[in-house]
PDB file of C-alpha atoms and ligand atoms in Angstrom:
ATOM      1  CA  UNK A  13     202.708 209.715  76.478  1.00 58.00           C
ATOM      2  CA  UNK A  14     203.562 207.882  79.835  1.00 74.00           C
ATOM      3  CA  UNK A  15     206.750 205.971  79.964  1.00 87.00           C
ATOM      4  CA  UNK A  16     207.795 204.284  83.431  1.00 85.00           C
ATOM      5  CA  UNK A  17     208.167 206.587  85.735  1.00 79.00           C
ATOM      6  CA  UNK A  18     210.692 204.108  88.272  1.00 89.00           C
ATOM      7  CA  UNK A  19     213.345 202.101  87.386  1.00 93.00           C
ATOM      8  CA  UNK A  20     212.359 198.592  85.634  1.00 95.00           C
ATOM      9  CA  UNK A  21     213.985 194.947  86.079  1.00 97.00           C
ATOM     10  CA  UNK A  22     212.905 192.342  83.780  1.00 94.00           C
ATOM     11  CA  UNK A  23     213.269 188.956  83.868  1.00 91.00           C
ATOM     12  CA  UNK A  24     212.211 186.062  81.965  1.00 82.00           C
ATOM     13  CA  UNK A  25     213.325 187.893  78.965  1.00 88.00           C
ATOM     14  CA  UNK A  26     213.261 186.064  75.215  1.00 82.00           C
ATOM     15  CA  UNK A  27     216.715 185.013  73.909  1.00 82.00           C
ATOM     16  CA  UNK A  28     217.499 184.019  70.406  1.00 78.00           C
ATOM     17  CA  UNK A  29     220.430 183.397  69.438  1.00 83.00           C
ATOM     18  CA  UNK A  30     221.998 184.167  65.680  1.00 82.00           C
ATOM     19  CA  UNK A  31     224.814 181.247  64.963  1.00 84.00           C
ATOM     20  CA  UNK A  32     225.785 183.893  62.368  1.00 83.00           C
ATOM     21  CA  UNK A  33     226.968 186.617  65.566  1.00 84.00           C
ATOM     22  CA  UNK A  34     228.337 183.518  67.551  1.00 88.00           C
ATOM     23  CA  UNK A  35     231.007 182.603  64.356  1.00 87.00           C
ATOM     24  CA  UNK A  36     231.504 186.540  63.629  1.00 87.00           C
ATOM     25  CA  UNK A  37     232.899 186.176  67.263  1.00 88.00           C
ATOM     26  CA  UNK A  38     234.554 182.820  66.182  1.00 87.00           C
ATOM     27  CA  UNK A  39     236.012 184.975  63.592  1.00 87.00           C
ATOM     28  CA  UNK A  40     233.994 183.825  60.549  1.00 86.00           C
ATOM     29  CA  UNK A  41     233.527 186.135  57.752  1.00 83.00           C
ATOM     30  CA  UNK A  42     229.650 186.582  57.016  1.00 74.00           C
ATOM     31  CA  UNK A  43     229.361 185.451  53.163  1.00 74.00           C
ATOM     32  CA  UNK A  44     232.661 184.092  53.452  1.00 79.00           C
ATOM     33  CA  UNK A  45     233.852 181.891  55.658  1.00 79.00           C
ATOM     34  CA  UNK A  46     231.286 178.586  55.919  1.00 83.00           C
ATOM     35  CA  UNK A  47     232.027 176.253  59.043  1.00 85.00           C
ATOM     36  CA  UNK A  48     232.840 172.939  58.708  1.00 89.00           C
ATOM     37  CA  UNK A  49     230.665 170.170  60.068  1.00 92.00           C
ATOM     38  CA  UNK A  50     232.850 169.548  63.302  1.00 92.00           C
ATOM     39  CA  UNK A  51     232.555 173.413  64.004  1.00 91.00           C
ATOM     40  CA  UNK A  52     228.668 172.949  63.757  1.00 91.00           C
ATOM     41  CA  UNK A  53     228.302 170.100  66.314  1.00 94.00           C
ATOM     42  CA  UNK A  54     230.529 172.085  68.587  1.00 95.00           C
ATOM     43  CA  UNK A  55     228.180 174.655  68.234  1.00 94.00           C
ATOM     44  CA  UNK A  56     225.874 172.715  68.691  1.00 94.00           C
ATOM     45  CA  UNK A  57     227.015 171.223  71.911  1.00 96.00           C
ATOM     46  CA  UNK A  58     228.175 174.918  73.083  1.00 96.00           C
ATOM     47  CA  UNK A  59     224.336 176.369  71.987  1.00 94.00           C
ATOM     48  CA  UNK A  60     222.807 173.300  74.684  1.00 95.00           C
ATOM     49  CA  UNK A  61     224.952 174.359  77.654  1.00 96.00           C
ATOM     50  CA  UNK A  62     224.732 177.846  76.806  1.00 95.00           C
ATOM     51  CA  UNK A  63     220.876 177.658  77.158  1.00 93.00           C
ATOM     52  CA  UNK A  64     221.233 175.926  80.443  1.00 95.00           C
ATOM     53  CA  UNK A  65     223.581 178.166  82.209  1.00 96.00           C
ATOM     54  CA  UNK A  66     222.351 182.053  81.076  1.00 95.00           C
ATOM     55  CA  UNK A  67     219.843 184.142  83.293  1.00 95.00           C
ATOM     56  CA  UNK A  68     218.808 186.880  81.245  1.00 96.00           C
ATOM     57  CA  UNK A  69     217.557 189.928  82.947  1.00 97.00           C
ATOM     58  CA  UNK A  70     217.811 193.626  82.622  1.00 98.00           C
ATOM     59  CA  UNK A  71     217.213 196.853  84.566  1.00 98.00           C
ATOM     60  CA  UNK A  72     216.075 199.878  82.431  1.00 98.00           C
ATOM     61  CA  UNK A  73     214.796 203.336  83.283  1.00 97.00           C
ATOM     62  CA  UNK A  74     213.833 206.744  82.031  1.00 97.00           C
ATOM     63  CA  UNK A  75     215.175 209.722  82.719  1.00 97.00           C
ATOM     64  CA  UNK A  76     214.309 213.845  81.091  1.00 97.00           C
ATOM     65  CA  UNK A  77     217.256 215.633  79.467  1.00 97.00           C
ATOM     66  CA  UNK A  78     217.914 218.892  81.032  1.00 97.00           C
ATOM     67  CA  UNK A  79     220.525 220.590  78.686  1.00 97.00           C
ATOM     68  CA  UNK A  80     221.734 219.223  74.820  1.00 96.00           C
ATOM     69  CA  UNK A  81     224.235 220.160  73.294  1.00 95.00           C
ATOM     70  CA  UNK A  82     226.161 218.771  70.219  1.00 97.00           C
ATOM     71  CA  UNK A  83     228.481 216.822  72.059  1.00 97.00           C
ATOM     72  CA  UNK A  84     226.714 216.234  75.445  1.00 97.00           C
ATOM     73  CA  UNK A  85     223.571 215.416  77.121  1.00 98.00           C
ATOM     74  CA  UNK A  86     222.804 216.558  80.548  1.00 98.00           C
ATOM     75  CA  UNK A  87     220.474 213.888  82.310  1.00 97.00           C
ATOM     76  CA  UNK A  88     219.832 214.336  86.213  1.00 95.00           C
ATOM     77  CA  UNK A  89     223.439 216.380  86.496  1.00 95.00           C
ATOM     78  CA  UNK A  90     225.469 213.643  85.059  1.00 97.00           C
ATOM     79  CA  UNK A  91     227.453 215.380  81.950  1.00 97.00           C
ATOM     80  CA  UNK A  92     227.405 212.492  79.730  1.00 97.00           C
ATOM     81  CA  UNK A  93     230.011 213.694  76.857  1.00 97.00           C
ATOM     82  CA  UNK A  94     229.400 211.505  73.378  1.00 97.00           C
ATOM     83  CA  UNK A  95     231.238 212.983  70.343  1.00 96.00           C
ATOM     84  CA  UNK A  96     228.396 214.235  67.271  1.00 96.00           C
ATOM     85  CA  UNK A  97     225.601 212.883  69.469  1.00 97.00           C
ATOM     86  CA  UNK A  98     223.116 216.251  68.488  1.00 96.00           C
ATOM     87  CA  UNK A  99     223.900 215.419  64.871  1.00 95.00           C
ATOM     88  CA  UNK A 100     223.329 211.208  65.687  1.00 95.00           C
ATOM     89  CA  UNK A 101     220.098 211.545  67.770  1.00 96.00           C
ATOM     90  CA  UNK A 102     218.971 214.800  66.519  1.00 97.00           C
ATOM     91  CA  UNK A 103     216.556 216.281  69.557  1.00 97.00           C
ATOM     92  CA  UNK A 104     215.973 214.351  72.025  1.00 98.00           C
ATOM     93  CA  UNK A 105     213.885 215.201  75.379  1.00 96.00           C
ATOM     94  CA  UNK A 106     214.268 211.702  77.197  1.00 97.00           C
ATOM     95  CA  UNK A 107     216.860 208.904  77.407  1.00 98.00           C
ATOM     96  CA  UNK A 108     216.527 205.158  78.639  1.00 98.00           C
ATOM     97  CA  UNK A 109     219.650 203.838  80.332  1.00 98.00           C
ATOM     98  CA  UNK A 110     219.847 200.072  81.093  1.00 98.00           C
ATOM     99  CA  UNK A 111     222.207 197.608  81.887  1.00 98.00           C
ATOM    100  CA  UNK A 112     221.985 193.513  80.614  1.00 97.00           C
ATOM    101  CA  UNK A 113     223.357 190.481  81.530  1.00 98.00           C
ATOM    102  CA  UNK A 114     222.960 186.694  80.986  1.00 97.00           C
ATOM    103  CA  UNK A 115     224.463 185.938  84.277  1.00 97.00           C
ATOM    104  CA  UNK A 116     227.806 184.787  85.883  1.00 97.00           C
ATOM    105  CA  UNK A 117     227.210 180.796  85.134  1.00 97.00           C
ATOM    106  CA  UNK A 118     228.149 180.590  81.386  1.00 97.00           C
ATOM    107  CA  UNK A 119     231.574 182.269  82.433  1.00 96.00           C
ATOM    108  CA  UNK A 120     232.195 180.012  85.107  1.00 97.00           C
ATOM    109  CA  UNK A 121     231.741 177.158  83.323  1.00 98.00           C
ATOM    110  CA  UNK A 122     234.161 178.417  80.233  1.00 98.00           C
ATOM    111  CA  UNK A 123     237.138 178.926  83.034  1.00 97.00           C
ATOM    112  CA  UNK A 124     236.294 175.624  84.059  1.00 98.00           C
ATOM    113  CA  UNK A 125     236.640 174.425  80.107  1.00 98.00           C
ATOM    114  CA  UNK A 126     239.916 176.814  80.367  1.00 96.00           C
ATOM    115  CA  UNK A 127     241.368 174.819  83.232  1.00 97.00           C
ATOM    116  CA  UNK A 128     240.395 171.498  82.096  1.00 97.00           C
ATOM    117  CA  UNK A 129     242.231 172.323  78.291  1.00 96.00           C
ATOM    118  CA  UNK A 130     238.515 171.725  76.638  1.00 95.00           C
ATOM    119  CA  UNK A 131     239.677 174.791  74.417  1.00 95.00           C
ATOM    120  CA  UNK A 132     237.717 174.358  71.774  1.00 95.00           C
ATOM    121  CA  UNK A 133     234.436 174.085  73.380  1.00 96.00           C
ATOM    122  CA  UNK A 134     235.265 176.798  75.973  1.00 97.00           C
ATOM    123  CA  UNK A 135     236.438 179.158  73.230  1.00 96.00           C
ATOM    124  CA  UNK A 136     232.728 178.535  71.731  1.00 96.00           C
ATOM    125  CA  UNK A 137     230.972 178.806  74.338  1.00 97.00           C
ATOM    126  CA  UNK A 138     232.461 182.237  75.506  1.00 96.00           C
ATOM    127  CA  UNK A 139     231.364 182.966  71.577  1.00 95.00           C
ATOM    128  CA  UNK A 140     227.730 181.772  72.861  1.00 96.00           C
ATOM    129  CA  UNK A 141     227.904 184.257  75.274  1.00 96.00           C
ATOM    130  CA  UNK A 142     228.523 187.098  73.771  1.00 95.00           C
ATOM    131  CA  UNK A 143     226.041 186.662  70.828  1.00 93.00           C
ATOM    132  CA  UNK A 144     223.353 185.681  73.422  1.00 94.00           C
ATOM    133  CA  UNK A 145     223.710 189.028  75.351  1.00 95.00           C
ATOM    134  CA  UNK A 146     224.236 191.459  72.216  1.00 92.00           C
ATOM    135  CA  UNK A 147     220.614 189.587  71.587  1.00 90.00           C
ATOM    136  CA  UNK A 148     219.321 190.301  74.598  1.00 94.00           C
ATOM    137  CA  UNK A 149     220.603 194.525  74.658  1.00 94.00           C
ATOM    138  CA  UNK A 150     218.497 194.332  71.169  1.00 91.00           C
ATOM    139  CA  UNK A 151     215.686 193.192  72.481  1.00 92.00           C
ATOM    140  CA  UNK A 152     215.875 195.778  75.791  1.00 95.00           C
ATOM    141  CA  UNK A 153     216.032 198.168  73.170  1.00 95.00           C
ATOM    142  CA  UNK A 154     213.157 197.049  71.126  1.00 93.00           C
ATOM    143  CA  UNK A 155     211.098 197.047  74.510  1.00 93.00           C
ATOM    144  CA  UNK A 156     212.515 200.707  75.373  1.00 96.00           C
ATOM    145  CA  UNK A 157     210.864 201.567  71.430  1.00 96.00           C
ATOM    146  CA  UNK A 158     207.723 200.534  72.030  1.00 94.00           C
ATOM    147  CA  UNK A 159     207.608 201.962  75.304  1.00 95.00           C
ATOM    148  CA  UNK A 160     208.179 205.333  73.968  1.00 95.00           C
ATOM    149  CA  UNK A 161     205.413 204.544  71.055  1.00 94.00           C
ATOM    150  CA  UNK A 162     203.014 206.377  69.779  1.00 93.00           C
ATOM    151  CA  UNK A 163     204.570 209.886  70.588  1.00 94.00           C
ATOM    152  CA  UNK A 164     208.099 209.533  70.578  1.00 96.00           C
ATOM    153  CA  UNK A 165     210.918 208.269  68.267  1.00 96.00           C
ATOM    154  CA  UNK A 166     213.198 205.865  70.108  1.00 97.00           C
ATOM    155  CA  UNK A 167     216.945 205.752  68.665  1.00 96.00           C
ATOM    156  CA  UNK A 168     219.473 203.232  68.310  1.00 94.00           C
ATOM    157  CA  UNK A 169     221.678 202.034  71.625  1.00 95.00           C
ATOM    158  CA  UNK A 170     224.660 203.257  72.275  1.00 96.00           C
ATOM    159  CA  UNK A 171     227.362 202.317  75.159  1.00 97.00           C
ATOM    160  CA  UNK A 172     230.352 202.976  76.883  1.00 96.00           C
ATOM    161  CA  UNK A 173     233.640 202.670  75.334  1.00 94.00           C
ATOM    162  CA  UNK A 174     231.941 201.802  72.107  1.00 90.00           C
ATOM    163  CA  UNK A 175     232.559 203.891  68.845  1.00 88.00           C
ATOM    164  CA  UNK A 176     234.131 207.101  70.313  1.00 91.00           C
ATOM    165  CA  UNK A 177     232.225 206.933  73.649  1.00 96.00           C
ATOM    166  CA  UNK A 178     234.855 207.165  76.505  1.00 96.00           C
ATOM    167  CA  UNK A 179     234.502 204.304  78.443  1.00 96.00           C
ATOM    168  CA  UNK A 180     234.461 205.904  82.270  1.00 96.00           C
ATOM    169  CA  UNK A 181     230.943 207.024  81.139  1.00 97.00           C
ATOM    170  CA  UNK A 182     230.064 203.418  82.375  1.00 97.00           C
ATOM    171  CA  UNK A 183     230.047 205.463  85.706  1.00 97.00           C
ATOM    172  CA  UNK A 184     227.569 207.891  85.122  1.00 97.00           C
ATOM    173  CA  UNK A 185     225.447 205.095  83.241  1.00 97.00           C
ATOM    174  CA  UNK A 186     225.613 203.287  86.774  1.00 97.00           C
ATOM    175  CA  UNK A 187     224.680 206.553  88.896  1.00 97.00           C
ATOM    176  CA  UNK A 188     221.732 206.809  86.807  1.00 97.00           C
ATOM    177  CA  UNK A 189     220.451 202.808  86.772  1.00 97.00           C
ATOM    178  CA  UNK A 190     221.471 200.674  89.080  1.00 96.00           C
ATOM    179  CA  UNK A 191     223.200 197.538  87.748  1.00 97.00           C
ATOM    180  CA  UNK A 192     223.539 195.922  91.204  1.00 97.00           C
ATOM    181  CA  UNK A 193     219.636 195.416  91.096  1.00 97.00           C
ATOM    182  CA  UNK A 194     220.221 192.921  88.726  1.00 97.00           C
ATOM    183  CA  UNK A 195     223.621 191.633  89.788  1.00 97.00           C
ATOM    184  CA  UNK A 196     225.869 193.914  87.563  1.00 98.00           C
ATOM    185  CA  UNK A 197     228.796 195.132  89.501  1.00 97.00           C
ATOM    186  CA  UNK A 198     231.416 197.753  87.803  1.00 97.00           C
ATOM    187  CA  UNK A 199     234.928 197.736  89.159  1.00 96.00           C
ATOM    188  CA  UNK A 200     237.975 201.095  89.234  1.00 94.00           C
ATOM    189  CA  UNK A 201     238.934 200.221  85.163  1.00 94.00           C
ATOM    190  CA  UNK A 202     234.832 200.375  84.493  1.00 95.00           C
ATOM    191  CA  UNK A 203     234.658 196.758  83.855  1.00 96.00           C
ATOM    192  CA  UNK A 204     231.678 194.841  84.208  1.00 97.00           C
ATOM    193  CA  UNK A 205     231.289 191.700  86.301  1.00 97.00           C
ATOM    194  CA  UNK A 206     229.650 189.381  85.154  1.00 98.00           C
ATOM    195  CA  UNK A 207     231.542 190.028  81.863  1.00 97.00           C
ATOM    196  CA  UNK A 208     228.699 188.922  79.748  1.00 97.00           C
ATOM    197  CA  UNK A 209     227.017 192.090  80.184  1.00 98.00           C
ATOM    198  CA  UNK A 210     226.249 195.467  78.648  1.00 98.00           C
ATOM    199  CA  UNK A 211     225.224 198.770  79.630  1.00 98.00           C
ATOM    200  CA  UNK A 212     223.605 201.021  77.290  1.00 98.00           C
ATOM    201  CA  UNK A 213     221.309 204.137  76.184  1.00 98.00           C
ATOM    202  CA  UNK A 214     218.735 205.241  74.196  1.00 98.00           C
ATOM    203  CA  UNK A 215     217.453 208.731  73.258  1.00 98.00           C
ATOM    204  CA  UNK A 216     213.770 209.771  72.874  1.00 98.00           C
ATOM    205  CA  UNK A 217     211.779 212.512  71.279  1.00 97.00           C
ATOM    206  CA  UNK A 218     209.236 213.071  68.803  1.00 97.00           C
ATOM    207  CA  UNK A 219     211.787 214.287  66.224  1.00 96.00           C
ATOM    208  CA  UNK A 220     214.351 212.271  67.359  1.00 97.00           C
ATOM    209  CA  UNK A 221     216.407 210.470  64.710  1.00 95.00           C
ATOM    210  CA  UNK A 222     216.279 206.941  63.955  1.00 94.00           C
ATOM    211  CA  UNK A 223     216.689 204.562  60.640  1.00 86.00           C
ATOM    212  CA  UNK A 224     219.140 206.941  59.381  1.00 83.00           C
ATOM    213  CA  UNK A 225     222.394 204.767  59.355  1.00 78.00           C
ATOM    214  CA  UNK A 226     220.621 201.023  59.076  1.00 81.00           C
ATOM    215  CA  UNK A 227     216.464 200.216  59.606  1.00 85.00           C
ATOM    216  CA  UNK A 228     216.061 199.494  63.563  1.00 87.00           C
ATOM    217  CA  UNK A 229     212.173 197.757  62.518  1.00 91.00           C
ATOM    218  CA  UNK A 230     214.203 195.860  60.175  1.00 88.00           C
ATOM    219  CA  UNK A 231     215.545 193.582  62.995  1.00 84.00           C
ATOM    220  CA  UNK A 232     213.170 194.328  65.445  1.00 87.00           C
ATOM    221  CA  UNK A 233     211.423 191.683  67.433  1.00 76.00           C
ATOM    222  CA  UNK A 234     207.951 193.157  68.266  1.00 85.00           C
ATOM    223  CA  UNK A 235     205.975 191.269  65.726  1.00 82.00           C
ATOM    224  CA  UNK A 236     202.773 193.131  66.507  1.00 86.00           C
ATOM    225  CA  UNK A 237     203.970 196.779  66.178  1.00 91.00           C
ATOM    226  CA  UNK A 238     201.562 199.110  64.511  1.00 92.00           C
ATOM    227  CA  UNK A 239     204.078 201.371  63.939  1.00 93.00           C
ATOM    228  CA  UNK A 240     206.801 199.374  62.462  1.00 93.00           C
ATOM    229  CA  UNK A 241     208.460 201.891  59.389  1.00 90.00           C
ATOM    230  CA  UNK A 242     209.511 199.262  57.241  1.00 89.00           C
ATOM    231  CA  UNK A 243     208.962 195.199  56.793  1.00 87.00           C
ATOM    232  CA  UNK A 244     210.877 192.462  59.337  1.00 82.00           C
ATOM    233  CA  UNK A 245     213.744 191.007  57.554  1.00 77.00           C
ATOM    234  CA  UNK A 246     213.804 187.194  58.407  1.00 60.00           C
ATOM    235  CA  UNK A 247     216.050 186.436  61.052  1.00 53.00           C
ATOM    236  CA  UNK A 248     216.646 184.335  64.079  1.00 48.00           C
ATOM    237  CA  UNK A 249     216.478 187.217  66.282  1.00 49.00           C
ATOM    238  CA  UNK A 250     212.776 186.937  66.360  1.00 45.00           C
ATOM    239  CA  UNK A 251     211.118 184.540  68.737  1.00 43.00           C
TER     240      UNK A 251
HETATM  241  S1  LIG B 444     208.979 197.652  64.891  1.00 70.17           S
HETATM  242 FE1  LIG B 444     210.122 199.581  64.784  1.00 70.17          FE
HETATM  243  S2  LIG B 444     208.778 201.098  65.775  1.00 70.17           S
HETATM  244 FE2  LIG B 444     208.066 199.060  66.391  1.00 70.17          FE
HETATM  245  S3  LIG B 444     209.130 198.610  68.373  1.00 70.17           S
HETATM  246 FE3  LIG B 444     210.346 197.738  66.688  1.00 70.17          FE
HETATM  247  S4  LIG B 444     211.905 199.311  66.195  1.00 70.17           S
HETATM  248 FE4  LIG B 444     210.221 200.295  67.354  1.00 70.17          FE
END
């Protein structure tokens, strides 16, 4: 097994995105809540700019785990402390951290809605944003799976200030991969800038635990994997 030994940016990276995320951010209730027609051209309209304006690209890389405990990974010196992790990932030898972002242009552009009292469509296209880069974190982590295929089991992502993940981790997540090749500043309160952007990490082993809380091949956009565990599901995520 050889992952990639330096640090990775990608670019030109496939985007899909799922109107079904962009109204959960509207704050549509899947199976519940069904948009009107107005709401659909505006998302619509919000989907078209959105496409225009984002830059997706990523920076990933791999680094060995030195000590495990159950509530803390050592990687490279940085302590990174996440509650139950032992129990989540189970034993893990490697992690991938990586940082995501679709650019600074689609959040320009929704001030600029802001300012000029466009609310609705700036209000959706913020929406746009966000769905577009949770998309894009899936699809770094599908690429960080099938990097770690045949020999190792690659988990679920996990990030900063997420679930009960103290947020100043976003620090160490930095240290270790360097956002600024890609664009990705963080500022004192661990904020990222641009704000459409997320940092993440994924563990790796050959007993490592995955599919145990939903099916990660389930949604998964590699097609062609020989070593998907169980069938796609249809969705938009898939190019
Ligand atoms: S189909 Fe499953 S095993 Fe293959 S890359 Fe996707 S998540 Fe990994």
């Amino acid at each position: 097994m050889r992952l990639p030994a330096r640090q990775q940016v990608l670019t030109d990276l496939p985007l899909a995105i799922d109107p079904a995320e962009v109204l959960r951010f509207q704050g549509y209730k899947p199976g519940r809540d069904a948009p009107t027609a107005d709401v659909r051209t505006l998302f619509d309209e919000a989907l078209a700019e959105g496409r225009r304006l984002m830059a997706p690209r990523a920076v990933a890389r791999w680094a060995p785990v030195t000590r495990r405990d159950a509530d803390a990974l050592v990687v490279e010196g940085e302590a990174l402390v996440i509650p139950h992790i032992g129990e989540r990932w189970g034993p893990v030898d490697q992690v991938a951290v990586a940082v995501c972002t679709i650019g600074e242009a689609l959040e320009q552009r929704v001030s600029a809605l802001w300012a000029a009292r466009e609310l609705p469509l700036a209000s959706m296209l913020d929406s746009v944003g966000s769905g577009a880069v949770e998309s894009l974190a899936e699809y770094v982590n599908d690429l960080l799976c099938q990097q770690g295929l045949p020999a190792l089991r690659v988990t679920n992502r996990i990030s900063p200030g997420y679930g009960d993940w103290d947020v100043a981790a976003q620090r160490r997540i930095f240290r270790l991969c360097d956002g600024e090749a890609i664009g990705v500043r963080l500022n004192e309160a661990c904020v990222m800038t641009p704000g459409k952007s997320i940092s993440l990490m994924v563990g790796a082993g050959p007993e490592a635990r995955v599919d145990h809380y939903f099916s990660q091949c389930a949604r998964c956009w590699m097609r062609e994997c020989a070593y998907r565990r169980v069938p796609m599901r249809a969705t938009v995520r898939r190019p």
